[in-house]
Amino acid sequence: MCGIVGYVGSGEASARALGVVMSGLARLEYRGYDSAGVALVTADRERVAVAKKAGKLVNLAKALAEDPLPDATAAIGHTRWATHGAPTDANAHPHLAAGGRIAIIHNGIIENYAKLRAELTRDGVIFASETDTEVAGHWLAREVDTGLSLTDAMLSTARALEGAFTFLAVDAREPHTVVGARRNSPLVVGLGDGENFLGSDVVAFIEHTRVALELDQDEVVEITPDGVTVFDRTGAVVVREPYEVTWDASAAERGGFATFMDKEIHDQPAAVADTLRGRIDEHGKLQLDGGYIDDRVLNSVDKIVVVACGTASYAGLVARYAIEHWCRIPVEVELAHEFRYRDPVVGVRTLVVAISQSGETMDTIMAVRHAQQQGANVIAIVNVQGSTIAREADAVLYTRAGPEIAVASTKAFLAQITAAFLLGIFLAELRGNKFPDEISALLAELDEIPAKVQRVLDTSQPIRDLAHSMANERTVLFLGRHVGYPVALEGALKLKELAYIHAEGFAAGELKHGPIALVEEGQPVFIILPSPNGRHSLHSKVISNVQEVRARGARTFVIAEEGDTEAADYAEQVFYVPASPVLMAPLLKVVPLQIFALELASAKGFDVDQPRNLAKSVTVE
Ligand code: AGP
C-alpha cells in the first residue's frame, strides 16, 4: 500500500516535473507514510538525481528546500508503507542501480527476492538496503546492461519475479521515458498534452488530467511526452481505450468510496491475500518479518496467551479455536488492560501473542512488557511496521493490510485472523501436530478466502438496504457460537462505535442463562449460524436459539452459509456467505456485519471514519 507517481513532460512542461510528483505524493500519503522519495532524470546527466527521507512527506520537502534538485524531463516519486526493511532513509524508495544511472520504486511484495538477491550477490552486486525493491532494481540494471531498452528490461525482469508489484523505473540514458509494470498491485496512466502521468491510483494526477488508462495483470507501460505504449508480458503492444475519471480529488483518495471505512472493507480481499503472500517457504517454515524465537523454545511452549484490545482481541478469540485445535496447546485470550493486573501465571514456557493494528496501544505495550519481565517470549501481530510493539516483541509477523485510516477496524481484523492462523499452522507443523499434506490443505483453503470475501462484498446490497431501514433502532443483539461468538462480539462493537446505539454480542448458548430477558417484540437479533455440514456442527443448537428469540417476538436476521436452506425457515432475512472450513468462517461472516454498521451509521448522518469519542490508536492506559 505505497503511493507511486511518475511524470514525463517536454519543453517548459518538464520544469514542473518535481512539483507534479510532490503534489501527487501529497494526495497519496494516506497510502503510506513511513518514508518518501523522488528520482529526477535530466537530459545530458549520467545519473539520476535522488532525494529520499524517512518519515512523512514534509521531511522530504524540507530536504529538497535545503538541497534543491535540478529541473527534470522525467520524474518518479514514492511514499512508503514498509513491508521489507524498517522505515529508514536507506530503505526509502527510490532505489538506485547501475551506479546511480537507474532508479526504481515499488509497491508490493516480491516473494522470490531472497533467491534473486543471492544470485546478484554472487555476481558482485553490493546492496545498500534490506528491501526487496533494490533486488528488482539491480536485476533490471543487469538486463539493461545486456543491451535491452529500459522497457524490454522491465518486461524481462517482471517475468523473473514472483509476488505482487507495481514498479516505476527511469534510466539517465533515456531522459524522456518512465517505464512501469504491475502484477496484483494497482497502476494507472494519466494522459496529458505533451506530458503523461503514472500513479497508484488516479488521485496521483487527477488535478492535471481526467483522461486515464487502466493496466491489466503483467502489463508494462512506457510513457514519453509524446505517447503511451502498453505491452503484454510477451512484449506485444496492447491497444487500450482511455476513460474519463468522474471522481473529484478527495473522492479519489478514498478510491471512489464515500468513506475510508467503506474503502477498507473493500480492501479486505487484498489484505488477506497480501498477509498470506510468500509466508511459508519451500521448507514449510513461516517467514517472520523480524526477530527470532528458537524452534526449541517454540517446541517447549505449554501455553499461549493472546493479549489485545477491542477488535484485535476478538481476532485473538477466533485464533484461539484454531490454534487449540491445530496445535493442542491451551490458548488464553486476555484483554491487555486486564492481563497484568490479575497476576497471570506466565513463564519461559508461555508464548504471548500481542495483536495490535497500530502497534502503539499502551494497554497492549504494557502487557507485552509485563510478559517479558515474567520470562515469556512475545510474538507481535501488528500492521504498522516499526511500531513500538513490533520493536519490543521478540518476533514480528506483520499483517499487510496497508494503512487503516478509519477508526473502526475492518481490514486489519481479517488480516489479524489470517496472520494468527499462519502462526497456528506453523506451530502445528513444527510441533508435529499436522502432517505436511494437512498443512498444505489448510494453506490452500486460506488461499481461497480472498475470492470468497470478494463474493460477499459483491452481494452486499441487501444488508445495506436493511441497515437503512433500521436507522431508528435503539438496540440490537448479536448471537454466535464457537467461532461465531467473537463474530457476534465484533458485530456489536462495530455498531456501538459507529452508530452509537446499544448493541451486545452473546454466546448463543448463554442466552437462556439471562440475556433472553432482554428480548421483546420487534427486538432485532442477528444470529451467526454455523455451517450445517460436519459431524460436530452446532447448527441445530443455534437454530434452536433462533427459534427461542423468534418465539418472543424478535426480528431474526441470520448470517448463514450458502446452501443452508433451513436458515430461511426461521429468519426474517438471511444473508448468505460462501461455504468455508468451520474455523475460517469468521473471515466471511463478519463482513455483512461490518457493512451493516457502516450503512446504519451513514443513514444516521454520522462521521463513519472519525466516530465521536474515539481515536485510531489508544496510546494511554
Ligand atoms: C476497533 O474498531 C476499535 N477501533 C478498537 O477496538 C481497536 O481495535 C482497539 O483499540 C485496538 O487497537 P490496536 O489494534 O491498534 O491495538
XYZ file of C-alpha atoms and ligand atoms in Angstrom:
637
model
C 0.000 0.000 0.000
C 2.560 2.569 -1.104
C 1.951 5.730 -3.076
C 3.551 5.912 -6.513
C 3.757 8.786 -9.038
C 5.515 9.096 -12.422
C 5.779 12.051 -14.830
C 7.280 12.896 -18.211
C 6.955 16.280 -19.930
C 8.527 18.167 -22.834
C 9.772 21.719 -23.087
C 8.529 24.079 -20.358
C 6.239 21.307 -19.044
C 9.279 19.446 -17.810
C 10.127 22.283 -15.413
C 7.178 21.187 -13.330
C 8.171 17.521 -13.064
C 9.154 17.702 -9.391
C 6.124 19.753 -8.479
C 3.759 17.297 -10.176
C 5.339 14.348 -8.383
C 5.356 16.038 -4.966
C 1.714 17.125 -5.206
C 0.779 13.628 -6.338
C 2.624 12.123 -3.384
C 0.835 14.509 -1.032
C -2.508 13.160 -2.253
C -1.283 9.581 -1.949
C 0.277 9.912 1.505
C -2.685 8.133 3.114
C -1.398 5.006 1.334
C 1.814 5.028 3.294
C 3.865 7.491 5.279
C 6.925 5.625 6.567
C 9.208 7.432 4.100
C 9.137 9.371 0.815
C 11.493 9.908 -2.075
C 11.874 11.187 -5.648
C 14.193 10.498 -8.558
C 14.630 13.043 -11.375
C 16.156 12.495 -14.797
C 17.707 15.387 -16.671
C 18.966 15.155 -20.243
C 22.811 15.170 -20.545
C 23.287 13.866 -16.985
C 24.805 10.410 -16.450
C 22.999 9.813 -13.151
C 19.534 10.354 -11.810
C 19.132 12.884 -9.023
C 17.577 11.314 -5.913
C 16.246 12.694 -2.633
C 14.628 10.442 -0.018
C 13.823 10.736 3.706
C 12.281 8.543 6.393
C 9.058 9.818 7.855
C 6.307 11.876 6.320
C 6.457 13.751 3.028
C 7.181 17.001 4.857
C 10.634 15.650 5.720
C 11.382 15.158 2.031
C 10.040 18.618 1.184
C 12.391 20.138 3.786
C 15.338 18.226 2.355
C 14.504 19.425 -1.155
C 14.184 23.029 0.049
C 17.640 22.831 1.648
C 19.223 20.976 -1.247
C 17.235 21.569 -4.474
C 17.364 19.074 -7.324
C 17.856 20.149 -10.961
C 14.930 20.538 -13.380
C 13.962 17.230 -14.911
C 12.452 15.745 -18.032
C 11.208 12.644 -16.188
C 10.453 12.059 -12.521
C 9.200 9.300 -10.214
C 8.123 9.544 -6.567
C 7.140 7.182 -3.747
C 5.551 7.238 -0.289
C 6.295 4.010 1.558
C 4.218 1.630 3.670
C 7.046 -0.592 4.879
C 6.863 -4.347 4.376
C 10.526 -5.386 3.969
C 13.029 -3.324 5.943
C 12.456 -0.758 8.656
C 11.344 2.803 7.763
C 14.816 4.369 7.343
C 16.439 6.722 4.808
C 18.385 3.776 3.369
C 15.249 1.690 2.888
C 13.246 4.603 1.461
C 12.469 4.465 -2.259
C 13.695 5.204 -4.938
C 16.465 2.624 -5.002
C 19.442 3.018 -7.330
C 21.269 0.605 -9.587
C 23.836 0.718 -12.397
C 25.976 3.105 -10.411
C 23.160 5.576 -9.917
C 22.054 5.610 -13.545
C 18.816 3.701 -12.919
C 16.223 4.379 -10.202
C 13.248 2.211 -9.256
C 10.233 2.492 -6.947
C 7.906 -0.323 -5.927
C 4.595 -1.137 -4.260
C 4.076 -4.796 -3.349
C 5.934 -7.840 -2.098
C 8.457 -9.825 -4.140
C 8.265 -13.398 -2.886
C 11.427 -14.727 -4.542
C 13.643 -11.746 -3.701
C 15.961 -13.775 -1.448
C 16.857 -16.148 -4.294
C 17.393 -13.285 -6.740
C 19.420 -11.338 -4.165
C 21.715 -14.345 -3.665
C 22.296 -14.616 -7.422
C 23.032 -10.898 -7.735
C 25.344 -11.035 -4.743
C 27.236 -13.849 -6.411
C 27.515 -11.536 -9.452
C 29.193 -8.982 -7.205
C 26.281 -6.630 -6.573
C 26.616 -4.650 -3.328
C 23.268 -3.811 -1.713
C 22.576 -0.545 0.095
C 19.283 -1.599 1.701
C 17.336 -4.547 3.088
C 14.496 -4.127 0.619
C 13.123 -6.492 -1.972
C 12.779 -3.441 -4.227
C 16.526 -2.919 -4.535
C 16.845 -6.522 -5.696
C 14.443 -5.755 -8.554
C 16.417 -2.611 -9.386
C 19.717 -4.439 -9.741
C 18.033 -7.205 -11.742
C 16.601 -4.554 -14.080
C 20.026 -2.910 -14.453
C 21.591 -6.260 -15.300
C 19.012 -6.696 -18.068
C 19.701 -3.179 -19.388
C 23.420 -3.974 -19.379
C 22.740 -6.803 -21.840
C 21.690 -4.103 -24.318
C 17.946 -4.050 -23.703
C 15.946 -0.831 -23.580
C 14.521 0.062 -20.186
C 11.132 -1.156 -21.397
C 12.389 -4.525 -22.631
C 14.497 -4.901 -19.496
C 11.367 -4.317 -17.397
C 9.458 -6.959 -19.374
C 12.245 -9.439 -18.742
C 12.532 -8.519 -15.065
C 8.788 -8.849 -14.466
C 8.909 -12.368 -15.867
C 11.643 -13.285 -13.359
C 9.739 -12.048 -10.316
C 7.163 -13.831 -8.141
C 4.699 -11.974 -5.930
C 2.951 -8.623 -6.210
C 4.439 -5.442 -7.652
C 3.924 -2.066 -9.195
C 7.253 -0.725 -10.438
C 8.260 2.599 -11.947
C 11.789 2.979 -13.264
C 13.895 5.622 -15.017
C 17.307 5.455 -16.721
C 19.502 8.527 -17.163
C 20.238 7.302 -20.691
C 16.516 7.594 -21.558
C 15.710 11.032 -20.092
C 12.272 11.300 -21.674
C 10.929 7.941 -20.548
C 9.324 6.396 -17.459
C 8.568 2.674 -17.531
C 6.006 0.941 -15.294
C 4.951 -2.652 -14.643
C 2.198 -4.186 -12.481
C 1.066 -7.528 -11.076
C -1.545 -7.799 -8.269
C -0.919 -4.166 -7.398
C -2.506 -1.049 -8.952
C -1.037 1.227 -11.650
C -2.986 3.783 -13.700
C -1.851 6.000 -16.606
C -2.860 9.675 -16.930
C -2.861 11.090 -20.467
C -1.889 14.754 -20.852
C -0.981 17.155 -23.649
C 2.775 16.981 -24.165
C 3.032 15.225 -20.814
C 1.939 11.903 -19.332
C 1.499 10.529 -15.821
C 1.569 7.276 -13.837
C 0.078 6.650 -10.393
C -1.030 4.047 -7.844
C -4.466 5.485 -8.443
C -5.950 8.416 -10.293
C -5.603 10.748 -7.334
C -1.882 10.986 -8.231
C -2.616 13.063 -11.326
C -6.331 13.966 -11.267
C -5.533 17.686 -10.839
C -3.680 17.584 -14.205
C -5.808 15.252 -16.332
C -9.000 13.239 -16.075
C -8.167 11.014 -19.033
C -6.860 7.710 -17.694
C -5.876 4.235 -18.824
C -6.040 1.047 -16.734
C -3.310 -1.579 -16.967
C -4.019 -5.292 -16.709
C -2.011 -8.002 -14.978
C 1.616 -8.373 -16.073
C 1.478 -5.420 -18.437
C 4.339 -2.971 -18.892
C 3.788 0.648 -19.882
C 6.221 3.108 -21.415
C 5.366 6.808 -21.175
C 7.110 9.644 -23.022
C 5.903 13.238 -23.551
C 4.536 12.213 -26.936
C 2.853 8.977 -26.124
C 1.932 5.957 -24.034
C 2.601 2.379 -25.127
C 1.290 -0.690 -23.282
C 2.891 -4.130 -23.683
C 1.654 -7.533 -22.547
C 4.014 -9.986 -20.839
C 5.223 -11.284 -24.233
C 6.177 -7.761 -25.321
C 3.309 -7.416 -27.800
C 1.732 -3.960 -27.982
C -1.729 -3.791 -26.400
C -4.318 -1.274 -27.600
C -6.272 0.050 -24.602
C -9.100 2.638 -24.677
C -8.721 5.583 -22.260
C -11.598 6.543 -19.946
C -12.774 9.741 -18.271
C -12.293 9.929 -14.483
C -15.501 11.231 -12.901
C -14.324 11.379 -9.253
C -13.157 14.585 -7.617
C -9.744 14.569 -5.935
C -10.967 13.923 -2.379
C -13.200 11.034 -3.514
C -10.229 9.620 -5.404
C -8.197 9.463 -2.171
C -10.840 7.023 -0.933
C -10.655 5.041 -4.131
C -14.018 6.445 -5.160
C -15.732 5.239 -1.962
C -17.687 7.689 0.200
C -15.638 6.808 3.298
C -12.270 5.302 4.122
C -14.112 2.617 6.080
C -16.057 1.507 3.010
C -12.813 1.551 1.002
C -11.058 -0.502 3.680
C -13.904 -3.019 3.838
C -13.366 -3.448 0.107
C -9.596 -3.698 0.640
C -10.168 -6.896 2.646
C -9.613 -9.451 -0.137
C -6.225 -7.822 -0.821
C -5.428 -7.511 2.893
C -5.917 -11.263 3.377
C -4.079 -12.149 0.149
C -1.129 -9.870 0.956
C -0.889 -11.166 4.519
C -0.730 -14.721 3.166
C 1.630 -13.988 0.283
C 5.050 -15.591 0.449
C 4.778 -16.540 4.124
C 5.645 -20.226 4.103
C 8.930 -21.061 2.408
C 9.739 -24.202 0.456
C 10.734 -25.942 3.699
C 7.381 -25.151 5.313
C 8.982 -22.541 7.577
C 6.911 -19.492 8.489
C 8.669 -16.347 7.272
C 8.568 -13.962 10.219
C 9.169 -10.273 9.482
C 11.536 -9.531 12.273
C 13.102 -11.018 15.348
C 13.520 -14.716 16.080
C 12.343 -17.310 18.556
C 14.262 -20.569 18.542
C 12.310 -23.625 17.387
C 13.312 -25.408 20.578
C 11.658 -22.640 22.599
C 8.533 -22.863 20.449
C 8.526 -26.634 20.865
C 8.649 -26.217 24.648
C 5.690 -23.838 24.804
C 2.948 -25.208 27.052
C 0.581 -22.247 26.964
C -0.226 -19.376 24.618
C -1.668 -16.123 25.887
C -3.100 -13.608 23.434
C -3.079 -10.008 24.678
C -5.015 -7.391 22.742
C -7.836 -4.851 22.968
C -11.114 -4.317 21.187
C -11.384 -5.737 17.703
C -7.869 -7.143 17.962
C -8.927 -9.172 20.993
C -11.811 -10.653 19.007
C -9.322 -11.700 16.345
C -7.490 -13.427 19.169
C -10.694 -15.211 20.222
C -11.131 -16.570 16.699
C -7.475 -17.642 16.628
C -7.858 -19.490 19.925
C -10.283 -22.025 18.422
C -7.918 -22.692 15.532
C -4.629 -22.810 17.424
C -6.012 -25.084 20.173
C -7.488 -27.402 17.551
C -4.405 -27.486 15.328
C -1.619 -27.351 17.953
C -3.198 -28.886 21.065
C -1.735 -26.031 23.156
C -4.054 -24.244 25.627
C -4.710 -20.681 24.489
C -5.925 -17.900 26.765
C -7.169 -14.629 25.316
C -6.811 -11.759 27.738
C -7.800 -8.126 27.384
C -4.428 -6.425 27.572
C -5.596 -3.877 30.178
C -6.688 -6.736 32.466
C -3.712 -9.003 31.869
C -1.001 -7.677 34.115
C -3.315 -6.797 36.972
C -4.542 -10.332 37.500
C -1.032 -11.554 38.364
C -1.093 -14.026 35.461
C 0.765 -17.333 35.516
C 3.341 -16.627 32.795
C 6.836 -18.021 32.396
C 9.527 -19.160 29.983
C 7.242 -21.782 28.508
C 4.491 -19.262 27.788
C 4.243 -17.775 24.297
C 2.488 -14.416 24.375
C 0.912 -13.223 21.114
C 0.294 -9.465 21.075
C -2.223 -8.439 18.403
C -2.477 -4.766 17.500
C -3.223 -2.848 14.288
C -1.399 0.304 15.377
C 1.318 -1.370 17.418
C 1.007 1.637 19.768
C -1.895 0.645 22.063
C -0.484 1.417 25.505
C -2.507 -1.309 27.251
C -1.006 -3.883 24.924
C 2.504 -2.408 25.168
C 2.350 -2.686 28.960
C 1.074 -6.276 28.709
C 3.998 -7.148 26.416
C 6.494 -5.658 28.859
C 4.922 -7.499 31.791
C 5.022 -10.810 29.931
C 8.683 -10.340 29.031
C 9.521 -9.453 32.638
C 7.994 -12.815 33.575
C 10.295 -14.574 31.114
C 7.804 -15.210 28.304
C 8.592 -14.824 24.610
C 6.362 -12.437 22.682
C 5.306 -12.631 19.033
C 3.662 -9.454 17.742
C 0.978 -9.495 15.057
C 0.852 -5.826 14.057
C 0.057 -3.757 10.981
C 2.373 -0.765 11.372
C 5.987 -1.560 10.576
C 8.457 -0.349 13.143
C 5.740 0.402 15.736
C 6.520 0.095 19.436
C 5.010 -3.354 19.899
C 6.783 -4.586 16.746
C 10.094 -3.258 18.047
C 9.736 -4.577 21.594
C 8.438 -8.066 20.762
C 10.837 -10.974 20.343
C 9.429 -11.703 16.881
C 7.044 -10.000 14.470
C 4.503 -11.210 11.940
C 3.176 -8.153 10.099
C -0.366 -8.027 8.808
C -0.097 -6.484 5.365
C -3.426 -4.696 5.366
C -1.925 -1.352 4.386
C -2.725 1.839 6.302
C -6.067 1.576 8.106
C -7.332 5.173 8.223
C -10.879 4.694 9.536
C -11.004 4.461 13.321
C -13.258 1.400 13.157
C -11.025 -1.534 12.358
C -12.108 -3.779 9.477
C -9.370 -4.990 7.101
C -6.904 -5.204 9.987
C -9.316 -7.596 11.740
C -9.339 -10.031 8.814
C -5.577 -9.680 8.401
C -5.021 -10.328 12.126
C -7.059 -13.542 11.987
C -5.161 -14.580 8.850
C -1.771 -13.939 10.467
C -2.808 -15.784 13.631
C -3.909 -18.742 11.510
C -0.492 -18.727 9.801
C 1.177 -18.795 13.228
C -1.032 -21.703 14.292
C -0.326 -23.643 11.112
C 3.409 -23.049 11.535
C 3.361 -24.231 15.165
C 1.258 -27.288 14.259
C 3.834 -28.344 11.703
C 6.827 -27.505 13.912
C 5.416 -29.478 16.828
C 4.305 -32.395 14.663
C 0.563 -31.989 15.208
C -0.074 -31.824 11.469
C 1.458 -33.665 8.542
C 2.728 -31.662 5.542
C -0.285 -32.637 3.427
C -2.624 -31.344 6.154
C -0.615 -28.105 6.313
C -0.866 -27.744 2.545
C -4.609 -28.318 2.680
C -5.062 -25.602 5.326
C -2.965 -23.127 3.331
C -4.913 -23.944 0.166
C -8.192 -23.287 1.980
C -6.823 -19.953 3.253
C -5.799 -19.017 -0.295
C -9.449 -19.327 -1.337
C -10.630 -16.798 1.255
C -9.862 -13.529 -0.639
C -12.111 -14.510 -3.553
C -14.842 -15.579 -1.121
C -14.642 -12.253 0.722
C -14.963 -10.538 -2.649
C -18.163 -12.512 -3.300
C -19.606 -11.286 0.000
C -18.754 -7.701 -0.977
C -20.322 -8.140 -4.404
C -23.630 -9.268 -2.865
C -23.847 -6.715 -0.058
C -26.728 -4.545 -1.270
C -29.428 -6.384 0.787
C -27.580 -5.807 4.063
C -27.043 -2.166 3.104
C -30.768 -1.799 2.448
C -31.640 -3.423 5.773
C -29.336 -1.030 7.621
C -31.054 1.998 6.136
C -34.434 0.589 7.176
C -33.215 0.203 10.775
C -31.701 3.657 11.260
C -34.018 4.365 14.198
C -33.380 1.171 16.126
C -32.252 1.692 19.737
C -30.745 -1.706 20.486
C -29.506 -4.710 18.509
C -28.372 -8.109 19.802
C -25.865 -10.445 18.147
C -25.654 -14.172 18.824
C -22.925 -16.579 17.817
C -21.487 -19.881 18.945
C -17.952 -21.337 18.749
C -16.034 -19.156 16.229
C -19.304 -17.307 15.618
C -19.180 -15.917 19.168
C -16.250 -13.494 18.515
C -18.016 -12.529 15.283
C -21.071 -11.575 17.359
C -18.851 -9.519 19.675
C -17.212 -7.742 16.718
C -20.559 -7.074 15.021
C -21.835 -5.490 18.229
C -18.665 -3.406 18.689
C -18.876 -2.031 15.133
C -22.466 -0.955 15.714
C -21.666 0.645 19.080
C -18.663 2.632 17.893
C -20.210 3.763 14.594
C -23.963 4.209 15.189
C -23.781 4.973 18.935
C -26.623 2.555 19.764
C -26.668 -0.185 22.369
C -25.508 -3.442 20.840
C -24.441 -6.581 22.591
C -22.848 -9.815 21.418
C -23.608 -13.046 23.248
C -22.520 -16.645 23.111
C -25.760 -18.121 21.768
C -25.759 -20.819 24.429
C -25.676 -18.141 27.139
C -28.988 -16.640 26.065
C -31.223 -18.774 28.288
C -28.969 -18.034 31.277
C -30.330 -14.482 31.493
C -29.909 -12.291 28.400
C -33.077 -13.661 26.765
C -34.973 -11.483 29.217
C -33.890 -8.587 27.012
C -35.874 -9.899 24.042
C -39.192 -8.213 23.382
C -41.491 -7.673 20.426
C -39.599 -6.275 17.449
C -36.123 -6.659 19.006
C -33.613 -7.030 16.130
C -31.320 -10.010 16.660
C -28.500 -11.053 14.300
C -27.528 -14.702 14.518
C -24.285 -16.058 13.056
C -25.307 -19.558 12.024
C -22.636 -22.305 11.899
C -22.292 -24.464 8.814
C -24.838 -27.313 8.677
C -22.046 -29.575 7.445
C -19.619 -31.540 9.576
C -20.047 -34.151 12.300
C -19.904 -31.733 15.219
C -21.982 -28.977 13.688
C -23.656 -26.697 16.179
C -26.131 -25.760 13.501
C -29.174 -27.339 15.098
C -28.388 -25.832 18.501
C -28.146 -22.346 17.054
C -31.331 -22.899 15.043
C -32.954 -23.580 18.422
C -31.578 -20.250 19.678
C -33.155 -18.541 16.666
C -36.471 -20.185 17.491
C -36.187 -19.121 21.167
C -35.812 -15.414 20.365
C -38.279 -15.546 17.495
C -40.898 -17.063 19.810
C -40.527 -13.950 21.979
C -41.117 -11.545 19.120
C -37.554 -10.864 17.946
C -36.806 -9.905 14.361
C -34.239 -12.531 13.340
C -31.520 -11.777 10.782
C -29.281 -14.725 10.055
C -25.782 -14.836 8.562
C -25.576 -18.311 7.024
C -23.540 -20.398 4.635
C -24.660 -20.649 1.013
C -26.834 -23.748 0.589
C -28.151 -23.684 4.144
C -31.829 -23.772 3.218
C -33.028 -24.430 6.786
C -31.974 -20.940 7.873
C -34.727 -19.300 5.846
C -37.414 -21.197 7.804
C -36.654 -19.239 10.984
C -35.335 -15.887 9.803
C -36.937 -12.674 8.662
C -33.951 -12.343 6.324
C -30.883 -14.489 5.598
C -27.563 -13.109 4.375
C -25.521 -15.832 2.742
C -21.744 -16.088 2.540
C -19.727 -18.725 0.645
C -19.049 -22.035 2.378
C -15.656 -22.358 4.064
C -13.929 -24.534 6.661
C -15.562 -24.011 10.066
C -12.570 -22.206 11.602
C -12.267 -19.797 8.662
C -15.948 -18.808 8.584
C -15.404 -15.613 10.681
C -13.362 -14.152 7.797
C -16.575 -14.211 5.744
C -19.420 -13.909 8.263
C -18.127 -10.699 9.853
C -18.212 -8.776 6.559
C -22.020 -8.306 6.368
C -21.949 -7.038 9.968
C -19.185 -4.525 9.135
C -21.276 -3.256 6.233
C -24.451 -3.164 8.351
C -22.789 -0.941 10.960
C -21.257 1.311 8.305
C -24.549 1.798 6.492
C -26.658 2.326 9.603
C -24.229 4.973 10.876
C -24.224 6.615 7.426
C -28.036 6.577 7.404
C -27.909 8.483 10.712
C -25.545 11.019 9.166
C -22.643 10.186 11.478
C -18.954 10.589 10.640
C -18.110 6.978 9.872
C -14.339 7.470 9.599
C -13.978 9.555 12.782
C -16.682 8.423 15.281
C -17.190 10.575 18.367
C -15.062 9.977 21.494
C -12.696 7.581 19.683
C -9.076 7.615 18.491
C -7.430 5.329 15.961
C -4.828 4.311 18.489
C -5.348 4.449 22.268
C -1.870 5.443 23.379
C -2.761 5.957 27.038
C -3.521 3.305 29.641
C -11.924 -1.305 16.648
O -12.828 -0.915 15.625
C -11.570 -0.165 17.565
N -11.071 0.940 16.832
C -10.697 -0.600 18.742
O -11.385 -1.598 19.440
C -9.310 -1.163 18.368
O -9.454 -2.430 17.765
C -8.512 -1.326 19.668
O -8.342 -0.048 20.250
C -7.134 -1.969 19.452
O -6.365 -1.139 18.633
P -4.988 -1.752 18.037
O -5.403 -2.909 17.181
O -4.361 -0.638 17.272
O -4.155 -2.200 19.199
